[in-house]
Short mmCIF file of C-alpha atoms in Angstrom, two decimals:
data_model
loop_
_atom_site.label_atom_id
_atom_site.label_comp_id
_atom_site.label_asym_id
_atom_site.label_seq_id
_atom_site.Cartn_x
_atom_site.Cartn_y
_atom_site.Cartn_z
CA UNK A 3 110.35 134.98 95.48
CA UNK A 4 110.37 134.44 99.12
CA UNK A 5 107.05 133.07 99.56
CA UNK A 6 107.79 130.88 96.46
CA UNK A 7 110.58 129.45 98.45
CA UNK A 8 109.23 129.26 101.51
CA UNK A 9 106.61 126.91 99.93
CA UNK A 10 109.15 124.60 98.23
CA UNK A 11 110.42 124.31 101.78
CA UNK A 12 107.48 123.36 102.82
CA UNK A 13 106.68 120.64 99.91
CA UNK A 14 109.85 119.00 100.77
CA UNK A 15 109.91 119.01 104.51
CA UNK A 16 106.03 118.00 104.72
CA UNK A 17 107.24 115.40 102.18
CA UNK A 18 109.79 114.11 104.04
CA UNK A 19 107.92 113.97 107.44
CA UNK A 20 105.08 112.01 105.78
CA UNK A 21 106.82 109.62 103.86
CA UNK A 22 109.37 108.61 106.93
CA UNK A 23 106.69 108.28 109.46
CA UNK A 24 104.68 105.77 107.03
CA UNK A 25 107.98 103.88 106.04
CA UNK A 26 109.18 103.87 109.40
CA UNK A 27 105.55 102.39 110.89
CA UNK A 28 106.53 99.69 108.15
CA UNK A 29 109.70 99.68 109.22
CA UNK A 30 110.97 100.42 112.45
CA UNK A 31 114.39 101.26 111.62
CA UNK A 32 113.46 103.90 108.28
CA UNK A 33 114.70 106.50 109.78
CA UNK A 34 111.94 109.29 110.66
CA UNK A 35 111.43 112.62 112.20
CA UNK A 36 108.05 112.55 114.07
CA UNK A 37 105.38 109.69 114.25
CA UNK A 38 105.13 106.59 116.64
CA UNK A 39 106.96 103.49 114.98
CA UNK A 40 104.91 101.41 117.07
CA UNK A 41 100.95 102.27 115.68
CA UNK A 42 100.36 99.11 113.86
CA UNK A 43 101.49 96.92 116.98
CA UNK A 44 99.61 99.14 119.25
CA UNK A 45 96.60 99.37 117.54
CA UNK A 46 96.72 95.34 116.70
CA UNK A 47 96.10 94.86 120.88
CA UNK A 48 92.51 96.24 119.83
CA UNK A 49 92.51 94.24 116.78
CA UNK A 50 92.91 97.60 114.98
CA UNK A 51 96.24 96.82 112.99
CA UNK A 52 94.94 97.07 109.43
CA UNK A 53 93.93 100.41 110.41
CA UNK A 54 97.68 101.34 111.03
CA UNK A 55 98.67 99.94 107.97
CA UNK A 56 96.10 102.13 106.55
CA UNK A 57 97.39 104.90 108.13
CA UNK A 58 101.02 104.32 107.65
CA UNK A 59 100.41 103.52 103.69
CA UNK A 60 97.99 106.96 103.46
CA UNK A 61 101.25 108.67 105.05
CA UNK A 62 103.62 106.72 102.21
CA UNK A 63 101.22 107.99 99.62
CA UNK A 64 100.52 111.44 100.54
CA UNK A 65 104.57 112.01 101.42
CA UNK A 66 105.25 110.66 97.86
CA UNK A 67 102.90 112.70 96.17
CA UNK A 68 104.80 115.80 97.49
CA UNK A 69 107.82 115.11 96.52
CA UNK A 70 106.34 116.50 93.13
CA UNK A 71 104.96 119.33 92.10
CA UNK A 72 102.76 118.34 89.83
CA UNK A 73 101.24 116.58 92.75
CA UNK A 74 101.22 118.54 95.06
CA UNK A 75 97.76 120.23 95.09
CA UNK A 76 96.27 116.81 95.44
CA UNK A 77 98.41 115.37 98.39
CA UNK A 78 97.69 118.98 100.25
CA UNK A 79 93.85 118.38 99.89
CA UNK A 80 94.76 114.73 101.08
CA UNK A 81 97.03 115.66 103.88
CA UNK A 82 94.84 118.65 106.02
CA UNK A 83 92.37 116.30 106.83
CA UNK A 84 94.93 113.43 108.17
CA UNK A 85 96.81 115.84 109.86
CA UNK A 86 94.33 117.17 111.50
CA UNK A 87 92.74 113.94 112.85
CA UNK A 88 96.66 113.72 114.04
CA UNK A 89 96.19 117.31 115.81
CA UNK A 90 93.66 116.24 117.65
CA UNK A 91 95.62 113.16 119.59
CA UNK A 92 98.07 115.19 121.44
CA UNK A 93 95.80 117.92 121.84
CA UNK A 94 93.23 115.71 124.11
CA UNK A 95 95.50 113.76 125.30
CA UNK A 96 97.18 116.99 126.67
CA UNK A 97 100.71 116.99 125.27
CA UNK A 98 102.40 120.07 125.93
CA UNK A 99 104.77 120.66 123.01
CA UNK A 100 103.61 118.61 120.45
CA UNK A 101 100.29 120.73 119.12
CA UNK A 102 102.86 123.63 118.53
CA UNK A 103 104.47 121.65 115.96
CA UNK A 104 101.19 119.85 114.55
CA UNK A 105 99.92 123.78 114.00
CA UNK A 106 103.20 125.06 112.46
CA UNK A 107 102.97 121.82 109.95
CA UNK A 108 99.40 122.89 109.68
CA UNK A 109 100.60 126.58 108.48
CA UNK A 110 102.50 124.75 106.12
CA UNK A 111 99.62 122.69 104.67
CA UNK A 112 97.62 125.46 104.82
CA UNK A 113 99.86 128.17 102.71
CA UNK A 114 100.70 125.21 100.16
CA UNK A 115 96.65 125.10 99.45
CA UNK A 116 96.67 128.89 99.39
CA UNK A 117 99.11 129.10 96.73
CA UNK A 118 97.11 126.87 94.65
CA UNK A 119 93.99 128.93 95.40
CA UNK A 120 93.92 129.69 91.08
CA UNK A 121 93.31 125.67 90.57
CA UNK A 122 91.02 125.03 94.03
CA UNK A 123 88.63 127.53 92.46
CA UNK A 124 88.79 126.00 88.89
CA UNK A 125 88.18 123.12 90.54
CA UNK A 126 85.34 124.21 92.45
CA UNK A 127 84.06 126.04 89.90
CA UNK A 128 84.22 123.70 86.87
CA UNK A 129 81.42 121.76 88.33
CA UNK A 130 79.20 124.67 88.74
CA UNK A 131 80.06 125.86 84.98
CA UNK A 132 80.22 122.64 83.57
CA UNK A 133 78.86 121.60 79.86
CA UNK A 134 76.30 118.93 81.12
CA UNK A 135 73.80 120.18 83.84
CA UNK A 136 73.38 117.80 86.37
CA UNK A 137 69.81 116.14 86.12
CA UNK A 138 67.91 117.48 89.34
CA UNK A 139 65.52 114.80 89.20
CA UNK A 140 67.77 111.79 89.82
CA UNK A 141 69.67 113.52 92.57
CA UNK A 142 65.93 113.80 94.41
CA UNK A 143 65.12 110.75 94.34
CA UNK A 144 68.80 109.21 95.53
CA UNK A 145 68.60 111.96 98.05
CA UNK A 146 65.15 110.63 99.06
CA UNK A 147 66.14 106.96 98.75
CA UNK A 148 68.94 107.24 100.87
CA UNK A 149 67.69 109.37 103.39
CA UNK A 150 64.21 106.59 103.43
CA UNK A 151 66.92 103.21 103.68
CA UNK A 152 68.88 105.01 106.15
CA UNK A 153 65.67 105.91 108.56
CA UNK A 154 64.53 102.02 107.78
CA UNK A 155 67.75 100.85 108.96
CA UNK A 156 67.47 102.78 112.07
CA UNK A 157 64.59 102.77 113.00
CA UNK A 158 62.68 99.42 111.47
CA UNK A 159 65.44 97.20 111.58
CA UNK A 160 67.96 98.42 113.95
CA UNK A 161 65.11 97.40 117.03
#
């Protein structure tokens, strides 16, 4: 009962963090509890700002999805890698308090995907079990035919 609540807690919070630091990237004056309003501006002195409205409408999205529970598996599996590309800013950039928080919002992430461990492994398994076996041969050869293009593009044309 605890843990249930707990994670509801964490839905909602996660939820709310996400979808006010996208907004508020947006929109400066959305209110928000952590994430720098000014990404897009900074990133556009690098000709980078699409990639903050990238990030700031993957934030929107993935906050959103939370706010459900029917959701919520997905926008967990969406979230741990984007926050921890975010871990990793403050961390090398040495920031004393901020990767504390970044790893207690990753506990958070993390025990939301751990309660859905039943539908990760259907998931994950359903693909292995499933009624149409993949055809080996055509994965060789795309695996070959990649792998050849790629090693042309380095190597032959890349000079």
């Amino acid at each position: 009962m605890v843990f249930k609540l707990a994670l509801t807690s964490f839905q909602v919070l996660l939820a709310v963090i996400y979808f006010s630091a996208g907004m508020s990237k947006l929109f400066h004056s959305f209110p928000h509890i952590i994430g720098p309003v000014w990404l897009i501006e900074e990133l556009g002195k690098y000709q980078l700002a699409l990639f903050g409205y990238f990030i700031a409408g993957a934030q929107i999205l993935v906050g959103f999805l939370l706010f459900f529970n029917r959701f919520r598996l997905i926008a967990a599996l969406m979230l741990l890698p984007m926050h921890l590309c975010i871990t990793i800013i403050p961390i090398s950039l040495g920031w004393q308090g901020t990767p504390y928080v970044n790893g207690a919002l990753l506990l958070m992430i993390l025990a939301i995907l751990y309660s859905e461990k039943t539908r990760l492994v259907a998931l994950v398994g359903q693909a292995a079990s499933g009624n149409t076996p993949p055809n080996k041969y055509v994965y060789v050869v795309t695996f070959v035919i990649c792998w050849v293009f790629a090693l042309l593009l380095k190597f032959v044309f890349g000079k």
